[in-house]
mmCIF file of C-alpha atoms in Angstrom:
data_model
loop_
_atom_site.group_PDB
_atom_site.id
_atom_site.type_symbol
_atom_site.label_atom_id
_atom_site.label_comp_id
_atom_site.label_asym_id
_atom_site.label_seq_id
_atom_site.Cartn_x
_atom_site.Cartn_y
_atom_site.Cartn_z
ATOM 1 C CA MET A 21 -26.849 -28.819 -29.734
ATOM 2 C CA LYS A 22 -30.473 -27.648 -29.470
ATOM 3 C CA SER A 23 -29.659 -25.567 -26.382
ATOM 4 C CA ALA A 24 -26.634 -24.024 -28.119
ATOM 5 C CA LEU A 25 -28.800 -22.987 -31.071
ATOM 6 C CA THR A 26 -31.388 -21.547 -28.679
ATOM 7 C CA VAL A 27 -28.807 -19.426 -26.857
ATOM 8 C CA LEU A 28 -27.152 -18.383 -30.123
ATOM 9 C CA ASN A 29 -30.509 -17.275 -31.504
ATOM 10 C CA GLU A 30 -31.174 -15.296 -28.328
ATOM 11 C CA GLN A 31 -27.811 -13.547 -28.632
ATOM 12 C CA ILE A 32 -28.461 -12.557 -32.248
ATOM 13 C CA ARG A 33 -32.025 -11.363 -31.688
ATOM 14 C CA ASN A 34 -31.059 -9.309 -28.633
ATOM 15 C CA PHE A 35 -27.662 -8.020 -29.783
ATOM 16 C CA PHE A 36 -28.640 -4.349 -29.857
ATOM 17 C CA LEU A 37 -30.300 -4.630 -26.453
ATOM 18 C CA ALA A 38 -27.141 -6.243 -25.065
ATOM 19 C CA ARG A 39 -25.060 -3.430 -26.551
ATOM 20 C CA ARG A 40 -27.233 -0.753 -24.921
ATOM 21 C CA LEU A 41 -27.173 -2.545 -21.569
ATOM 22 C CA SER A 42 -23.407 -2.979 -21.776
ATOM 23 C CA LEU A 43 -22.919 0.750 -22.376
ATOM 24 C CA TYR A 44 -25.135 1.504 -19.379
ATOM 25 C CA GLU A 45 -23.166 -1.009 -17.282
ATOM 26 C CA PHE A 46 -19.867 0.574 -18.347
ATOM 27 C CA ARG A 47 -21.033 4.106 -17.558
ATOM 28 C CA SER A 48 -22.634 3.177 -14.243
ATOM 29 C CA ALA A 49 -19.392 1.545 -13.095
ATOM 30 C CA ALA A 50 -17.632 4.878 -13.574
ATOM 31 C CA THR A 51 -20.082 6.909 -11.485
ATOM 32 C CA GLY A 52 -19.414 7.785 -7.864
ATOM 33 C CA SER A 53 -15.682 8.483 -8.255
ATOM 34 C CA TYR A 54 -13.790 11.574 -9.334
ATOM 35 C CA LEU A 55 -11.651 9.781 -11.931
ATOM 36 C CA GLY A 56 -14.524 7.667 -13.248
ATOM 37 C CA ALA A 57 -13.605 5.413 -16.161
ATOM 38 C CA ALA A 58 -9.945 6.371 -15.777
ATOM 39 C CA TRP A 59 -9.688 3.722 -13.058
ATOM 40 C CA GLU A 60 -10.174 1.098 -15.780
ATOM 41 C CA VAL A 61 -6.719 2.134 -17.002
ATOM 42 C CA ILE A 62 -5.068 3.208 -13.744
ATOM 43 C CA ASN A 63 -5.573 -0.113 -11.940
ATOM 44 C CA PRO A 64 -4.111 -2.265 -14.758
ATOM 45 C CA ALA A 65 -1.224 0.209 -15.177
ATOM 46 C CA ILE A 66 -0.308 -0.118 -11.489
ATOM 47 C CA GLN A 67 -0.443 -3.920 -11.683
ATOM 48 C CA ILE A 68 1.683 -3.969 -14.849
ATOM 49 C CA LEU A 69 4.371 -1.862 -13.170
ATOM 50 C CA ILE A 70 4.363 -4.162 -10.128
ATOM 51 C CA TYR A 71 4.680 -7.313 -12.277
ATOM 52 C CA TRP A 72 7.416 -5.677 -14.335
ATOM 53 C CA PHE A 73 9.370 -4.750 -11.217
ATOM 54 C CA VAL A 74 8.947 -8.121 -9.473
ATOM 55 C CA PHE A 75 9.428 -10.402 -12.477
ATOM 56 C CA GLY A 76 11.462 -8.175 -14.784
ATOM 57 C CA PHE A 77 13.918 -6.683 -12.330
ATOM 58 C CA GLY A 78 13.695 -9.101 -9.432
ATOM 59 C CA ILE A 79 13.284 -12.642 -10.711
ATOM 60 C CA ARG A 80 14.542 -12.359 -14.290
ATOM 61 C CA GLN A 81 16.969 -9.484 -13.652
ATOM 62 C CA ARG A 82 15.979 -7.751 -16.900
ATOM 63 C CA GLU A 83 16.780 -10.787 -19.069
ATOM 64 C CA PRO A 84 14.966 -10.626 -22.445
ATOM 65 C CA ILE A 85 12.641 -13.334 -23.739
ATOM 66 C CA GLY A 86 14.536 -14.361 -26.867
ATOM 67 C CA ASP A 87 15.100 -11.113 -28.750
ATOM 68 C CA ILE A 88 12.254 -9.282 -27.009
ATOM 69 C CA PRO A 89 12.797 -7.149 -23.887
ATOM 70 C CA TYR A 90 10.892 -8.527 -20.914
ATOM 71 C CA PHE A 91 8.664 -5.480 -20.458
ATOM 72 C CA GLN A 92 7.315 -5.528 -24.028
ATOM 73 C CA TRP A 93 6.895 -9.310 -23.911
ATOM 74 C CA MET A 94 5.009 -9.249 -20.612
ATOM 75 C CA PHE A 95 3.060 -6.111 -21.496
ATOM 76 C CA SER A 96 1.708 -7.429 -24.800
ATOM 77 C CA GLY A 97 0.430 -10.590 -23.138
ATOM 78 C CA ILE A 98 -1.017 -9.219 -19.936
ATOM 79 C CA LEU A 99 -3.134 -6.619 -21.757
ATOM 80 C CA VAL A 100 -5.655 -9.298 -22.649
ATOM 81 C CA TRP A 101 -5.462 -11.022 -19.255
ATOM 82 C CA PHE A 102 -7.231 -8.121 -17.524
ATOM 83 C CA PHE A 103 -10.166 -8.598 -19.886
ATOM 84 C CA ILE A 104 -10.159 -12.367 -19.375
ATOM 85 C CA ASN A 105 -10.121 -12.037 -15.593
ATOM 86 C CA GLN A 106 -12.776 -9.337 -15.342
ATOM 87 C CA GLY A 107 -14.956 -10.985 -17.982
ATOM 88 C CA ILE A 108 -15.022 -14.299 -16.123
ATOM 89 C CA MET A 109 -15.381 -12.889 -12.611
ATOM 90 C CA ARG A 110 -18.137 -10.401 -13.416
ATOM 91 C CA GLY A 111 -19.822 -12.752 -15.856
ATOM 92 C CA THR A 112 -19.937 -15.452 -13.173
ATOM 93 C CA LYS A 113 -21.928 -13.328 -10.734
ATOM 94 C CA SER A 114 -23.987 -11.626 -13.441
ATOM 95 C CA VAL A 115 -27.093 -13.815 -13.303
ATOM 96 C CA TYR A 116 -27.728 -13.866 -9.557
ATOM 97 C CA SER A 117 -26.805 -10.183 -9.146
ATOM 98 C CA LYS A 118 -28.907 -8.859 -12.036
ATOM 99 C CA ILE A 119 -31.780 -11.291 -12.389
ATOM 100 C CA LYS A 120 -34.145 -8.743 -10.800
ATOM 101 C CA MET A 121 -33.820 -6.739 -14.020
ATOM 102 C CA LEU A 122 -36.039 -9.317 -15.688
ATOM 103 C CA SER A 123 -38.986 -8.063 -13.655
ATOM 104 C CA LYS A 124 -38.562 -4.657 -15.326
ATOM 105 C CA MET A 125 -37.350 -5.700 -18.779
ATOM 106 C CA ASN A 126 -38.335 -8.658 -20.923
ATOM 107 C CA PHE A 127 -35.290 -10.403 -22.414
ATOM 108 C CA PRO A 128 -33.710 -13.894 -22.200
ATOM 109 C CA MET A 129 -31.481 -14.656 -19.217
ATOM 110 C CA SER A 130 -28.649 -15.708 -21.531
ATOM 111 C CA VAL A 131 -28.232 -12.057 -22.502
ATOM 112 C CA ILE A 132 -27.158 -11.130 -18.966
ATOM 113 C CA PRO A 133 -23.657 -12.737 -19.082
ATOM 114 C CA SER A 134 -23.121 -11.525 -22.643
ATOM 115 C CA TYR A 135 -23.830 -7.857 -21.933
ATOM 116 C CA VAL A 136 -21.730 -7.956 -18.752
ATOM 117 C CA ILE A 137 -18.815 -9.371 -20.759
ATOM 118 C CA LEU A 138 -19.381 -6.750 -23.431
ATOM 119 C CA ALA A 139 -19.250 -4.036 -20.749
ATOM 120 C CA GLN A 140 -15.745 -5.248 -19.863
ATOM 121 C CA PHE A 141 -14.783 -5.235 -23.524
ATOM 122 C CA TYR A 142 -14.867 -1.428 -23.728
ATOM 123 C CA PRO A 143 -12.121 -0.914 -21.094
ATOM 124 C CA HIS A 144 -10.148 -3.617 -22.893
ATOM 125 C CA LEU A 145 -10.312 -1.661 -26.143
ATOM 126 C CA ILE A 146 -9.188 1.516 -24.351
ATOM 127 C CA LEU A 147 -6.314 -0.313 -22.648
ATOM 128 C CA LEU A 148 -5.372 -2.015 -25.911
ATOM 129 C CA GLY A 149 -5.274 1.327 -27.718
ATOM 130 C CA LEU A 150 -3.001 2.818 -25.059
ATOM 131 C CA GLY A 151 -0.885 -0.340 -25.129
ATOM 132 C CA ILE A 152 -0.393 -0.012 -28.868
ATOM 133 C CA LEU A 153 0.861 3.553 -28.326
ATOM 134 C CA VAL A 154 3.307 2.369 -25.657
ATOM 135 C CA LEU A 155 4.642 -0.370 -27.943
ATOM 136 C CA GLN A 156 4.808 2.093 -30.841
ATOM 137 C CA PHE A 157 7.245 4.276 -28.893
ATOM 138 C CA THR A 158 9.263 1.386 -27.438
ATOM 139 C CA GLY A 159 10.377 -0.201 -30.689
ATOM 140 C CA TYR A 160 7.351 -2.241 -31.796
ATOM 141 C CA PRO A 161 5.360 -0.209 -34.346
ATOM 142 C CA VAL A 162 2.020 -1.159 -35.886
ATOM 143 C CA SER A 163 2.462 -3.933 -38.462
ATOM 144 C CA VAL A 164 0.395 -6.018 -40.860
ATOM 145 C CA TYR A 165 0.137 -8.698 -38.150
ATOM 146 C CA TYR A 166 -2.392 -6.508 -36.330
ATOM 147 C CA LEU A 167 -4.932 -7.767 -38.874
ATOM 148 C CA GLN A 168 -5.157 -11.076 -36.983
ATOM 149 C CA LEU A 169 -6.142 -9.447 -33.669
ATOM 150 C CA PRO A 170 -9.912 -9.592 -34.426
ATOM 151 C CA ILE A 171 -9.607 -13.384 -34.802
ATOM 152 C CA TYR A 172 -8.304 -13.851 -31.259
ATOM 153 C CA THR A 173 -10.740 -11.271 -29.900
ATOM 154 C CA ALA A 174 -13.720 -13.052 -31.489
ATOM 155 C CA ILE A 175 -12.541 -16.439 -30.193
ATOM 156 C CA LEU A 176 -12.075 -14.950 -26.730
ATOM 157 C CA LEU A 177 -15.546 -13.390 -26.645
ATOM 158 C CA VAL A 178 -17.215 -16.712 -27.488
ATOM 159 C CA LEU A 179 -14.928 -18.509 -25.017
ATOM 160 C CA LEU A 180 -15.871 -16.098 -22.219
ATOM 161 C CA LEU A 181 -19.571 -16.430 -23.023
ATOM 162 C CA GLY A 182 -19.378 -20.228 -22.979
ATOM 163 C CA MET A 183 -17.442 -20.264 -19.701
ATOM 164 C CA THR A 184 -19.667 -17.728 -17.959
ATOM 165 C CA LEU A 185 -22.812 -19.552 -19.024
ATOM 166 C CA ILE A 186 -21.360 -22.471 -17.057
ATOM 167 C CA THR A 187 -20.014 -20.527 -14.080
ATOM 168 C CA SER A 188 -22.973 -18.144 -13.750
ATOM 169 C CA THR A 189 -25.345 -21.112 -13.654
ATOM 170 C CA LEU A 190 -23.268 -22.892 -11.003
ATOM 171 C CA ALA A 191 -22.718 -19.686 -9.002
ATOM 172 C CA THR A 192 -26.457 -19.007 -8.909
ATOM 173 C CA ILE A 193 -27.067 -22.470 -7.458
ATOM 174 C CA VAL A 194 -23.988 -22.537 -5.179
ATOM 175 C CA ARG A 195 -22.540 -19.115 -4.270
ATOM 176 C CA ASP A 196 -19.234 -20.657 -3.168
ATOM 177 C CA VAL A 197 -18.404 -21.091 -6.857
ATOM 178 C CA GLN A 198 -17.671 -17.356 -7.081
ATOM 179 C CA MET A 199 -15.032 -17.476 -4.321
ATOM 180 C CA PHE A 200 -13.565 -20.725 -5.628
ATOM 181 C CA LEU A 201 -13.263 -19.290 -9.125
ATOM 182 C CA GLN A 202 -11.604 -16.142 -7.789
ATOM 183 C CA SER A 203 -8.841 -18.297 -6.288
ATOM 184 C CA ILE A 204 -8.520 -20.284 -9.508
ATOM 185 C CA MET A 205 -8.083 -17.118 -11.581
ATOM 186 C CA ARG A 206 -5.351 -15.871 -9.245
ATOM 187 C CA MET A 207 -3.508 -19.160 -9.658
ATOM 188 C CA LEU A 208 -3.956 -19.161 -13.436
ATOM 189 C CA LEU A 209 -2.216 -15.787 -13.703
ATOM 190 C CA TYR A 210 0.946 -17.258 -12.224
ATOM 191 C CA LEU A 211 0.607 -20.773 -13.645
ATOM 192 C CA SER A 212 -0.017 -19.555 -17.201
ATOM 193 C CA PRO A 213 2.952 -18.295 -19.266
ATOM 194 C CA ILE A 214 1.904 -14.671 -18.962
ATOM 195 C CA LEU A 215 4.599 -13.423 -16.591
ATOM 196 C CA TRP A 216 7.175 -16.083 -17.485
ATOM 197 C CA PRO A 217 8.087 -17.891 -20.725
ATOM 198 C CA PRO A 218 7.057 -21.550 -21.222
ATOM 199 C CA THR A 219 10.631 -22.356 -22.296
ATOM 200 C CA LEU A 220 11.530 -22.459 -18.583
ATOM 201 C CA LEU A 221 9.612 -25.749 -18.404
ATOM 202 C CA PRO A 222 10.784 -29.134 -19.714
ATOM 203 C CA GLU A 223 9.727 -29.687 -23.317
ATOM 204 C CA SER A 224 7.154 -32.324 -22.367
ATOM 205 C CA TRP A 225 5.502 -29.880 -19.963
ATOM 206 C CA GLN A 226 5.304 -27.142 -22.585
ATOM 207 C CA THR A 227 2.746 -29.186 -24.508
ATOM 208 C CA ALA A 228 0.665 -29.578 -21.345
ATOM 209 C CA VAL A 229 0.644 -25.794 -20.874
ATOM 210 C CA LYS A 230 -1.098 -25.406 -24.233
ATOM 211 C CA ILE A 231 -4.146 -27.234 -22.887
ATOM 212 C CA ASN A 232 -4.990 -23.949 -21.172
ATOM 213 C CA PRO A 233 -7.118 -22.098 -23.786
ATOM 214 C CA PHE A 234 -5.987 -18.721 -22.432
ATOM 215 C CA TYR A 235 -2.450 -19.507 -23.554
ATOM 216 C CA TYR A 236 -3.573 -19.466 -27.178
ATOM 217 C CA ILE A 237 -5.220 -16.061 -26.781
ATOM 218 C CA VAL A 238 -2.242 -14.543 -24.958
ATOM 219 C CA GLU A 239 0.238 -15.827 -27.540
ATOM 220 C CA GLY A 240 -2.003 -14.653 -30.364
ATOM 221 C CA TYR A 241 -1.998 -11.151 -28.904
ATOM 222 C CA ARG A 242 1.778 -11.264 -28.489
ATOM 223 C CA TYR A 243 2.358 -12.353 -32.077
ATOM 224 C CA SER A 244 0.072 -9.566 -33.265
ATOM 225 C CA LEU A 245 1.340 -6.702 -31.130
ATOM 226 C CA LEU A 246 5.016 -7.594 -31.383
ATOM 227 C CA GLY A 247 4.904 -8.464 -35.087
ATOM 228 C CA GLU A 248 6.204 -12.010 -34.629
ATOM 229 C CA GLY A 249 4.072 -13.687 -37.299
ATOM 230 C CA TRP A 250 0.680 -15.206 -38.075
ATOM 231 C CA TYR A 251 0.101 -17.304 -34.975
ATOM 232 C CA PHE A 252 -3.092 -19.033 -36.119
ATOM 233 C CA LEU A 253 -1.431 -20.102 -39.383
ATOM 234 C CA GLU A 254 1.860 -21.169 -37.824
ATOM 235 C CA ASN A 255 -0.014 -23.345 -35.288
ATOM 236 C CA PRO A 256 -2.890 -24.874 -37.294
ATOM 237 C CA VAL A 257 -3.397 -27.904 -35.033
ATOM 238 C CA TYR A 258 -3.515 -25.701 -31.945
ATOM 239 C CA THR A 259 -5.976 -23.378 -33.696
ATOM 240 C CA VAL A 260 -8.299 -26.285 -34.501
ATOM 241 C CA TYR A 261 -7.994 -27.469 -30.886
ATOM 242 C CA MET A 262 -8.865 -23.992 -29.641
ATOM 243 C CA VAL A 263 -11.943 -23.698 -31.866
ATOM 244 C CA GLY A 264 -13.046 -27.142 -30.671
ATOM 245 C CA VAL A 265 -12.658 -26.164 -27.005
ATOM 246 C CA VAL A 266 -14.640 -22.964 -27.554
ATOM 247 C CA LEU A 267 -17.503 -24.803 -29.277
ATOM 248 C CA ILE A 268 -17.621 -27.531 -26.627
ATOM 249 C CA LEU A 269 -17.658 -25.025 -23.749
ATOM 250 C CA PHE A 270 -20.380 -23.020 -25.477
ATOM 251 C CA MET A 271 -22.540 -26.127 -25.951
ATOM 252 C CA ILE A 272 -22.011 -27.247 -22.331
ATOM 253 C CA GLY A 273 -22.717 -23.758 -21.023
ATOM 254 C CA SER A 274 -25.834 -23.427 -23.160
ATOM 255 C CA ALA A 275 -27.155 -26.812 -22.025
ATOM 256 C CA LEU A 276 -26.629 -25.984 -18.337
ATOM 257 C CA HIS A 277 -28.098 -22.515 -18.671
ATOM 258 C CA VAL A 278 -31.220 -23.618 -20.551
ATOM 259 C CA LYS A 279 -31.780 -26.532 -18.160
ATOM 260 C CA PHE A 280 -31.602 -24.531 -14.925
ATOM 261 C CA ARG A 281 -32.642 -20.983 -15.831
ATOM 262 C CA SER A 282 -36.289 -21.614 -15.052
ATOM 263 C CA GLN A 283 -35.173 -22.463 -11.498
ATOM 264 C CA PHE A 284 -32.791 -19.522 -10.952
ATOM 265 C CA ILE A 285 -35.384 -17.499 -9.088
ATOM 266 C CA ASP A 286 -35.689 -20.313 -6.513
ATOM 267 C CA PHE A 287 -32.034 -19.910 -5.509
ATOM 268 C CA LEU A 288 -32.206 -16.168 -4.842
#
């Protein structure tokens, strides 16, 4: 608990610094190419079309998910997955790839994963805005249920910070963690109900799927963007579980980070 409070205090005190660094990170990623930041939208768009063709036309043969066409169902869920994937992967390698910045700037190491995650949040907002326009013109207009989106976004940001505090610490000590995690994230895309509905599984297995915290975020986005209802209110037990998982991961990540950060330089 003490470590969690330490890291939380560091995040609050250095919030504006993290915001400035995240903007620099976002802009620097766009340099060196003609299309610049447009690639943050082009790459996801290409992947969405591929998934739609393979799963929508090939495997499911354009069958809807309940009353929702497959494209809109898949599209509303996968929008947040790109942020999850990039946030975890880049946050994991953030400490050992950017620790040299500490020799030029004086700020806590726990700020490094947070500003890297925040840098990935900007493309997510751009993609989300374009996604809302697509849904608007395909039969799913903006509704009052959009008001719950900030809840899932806030939960996701804390979840990503907690997870990357863990993974960035482990990846700094053992670099193989980065490659292992990359394989895990690829598997999670196909094992999580993002491209296929959980109703395809036996009922007993559907409960097991909900152990995956990303499922809650994806479904929350779907309920919001497709106007299906108030997900966090309709699933109160699952919401409490999710908050508990986020807090536990943040405390574990904080404890690991605070314990080993004085030794990070020895592993570089």
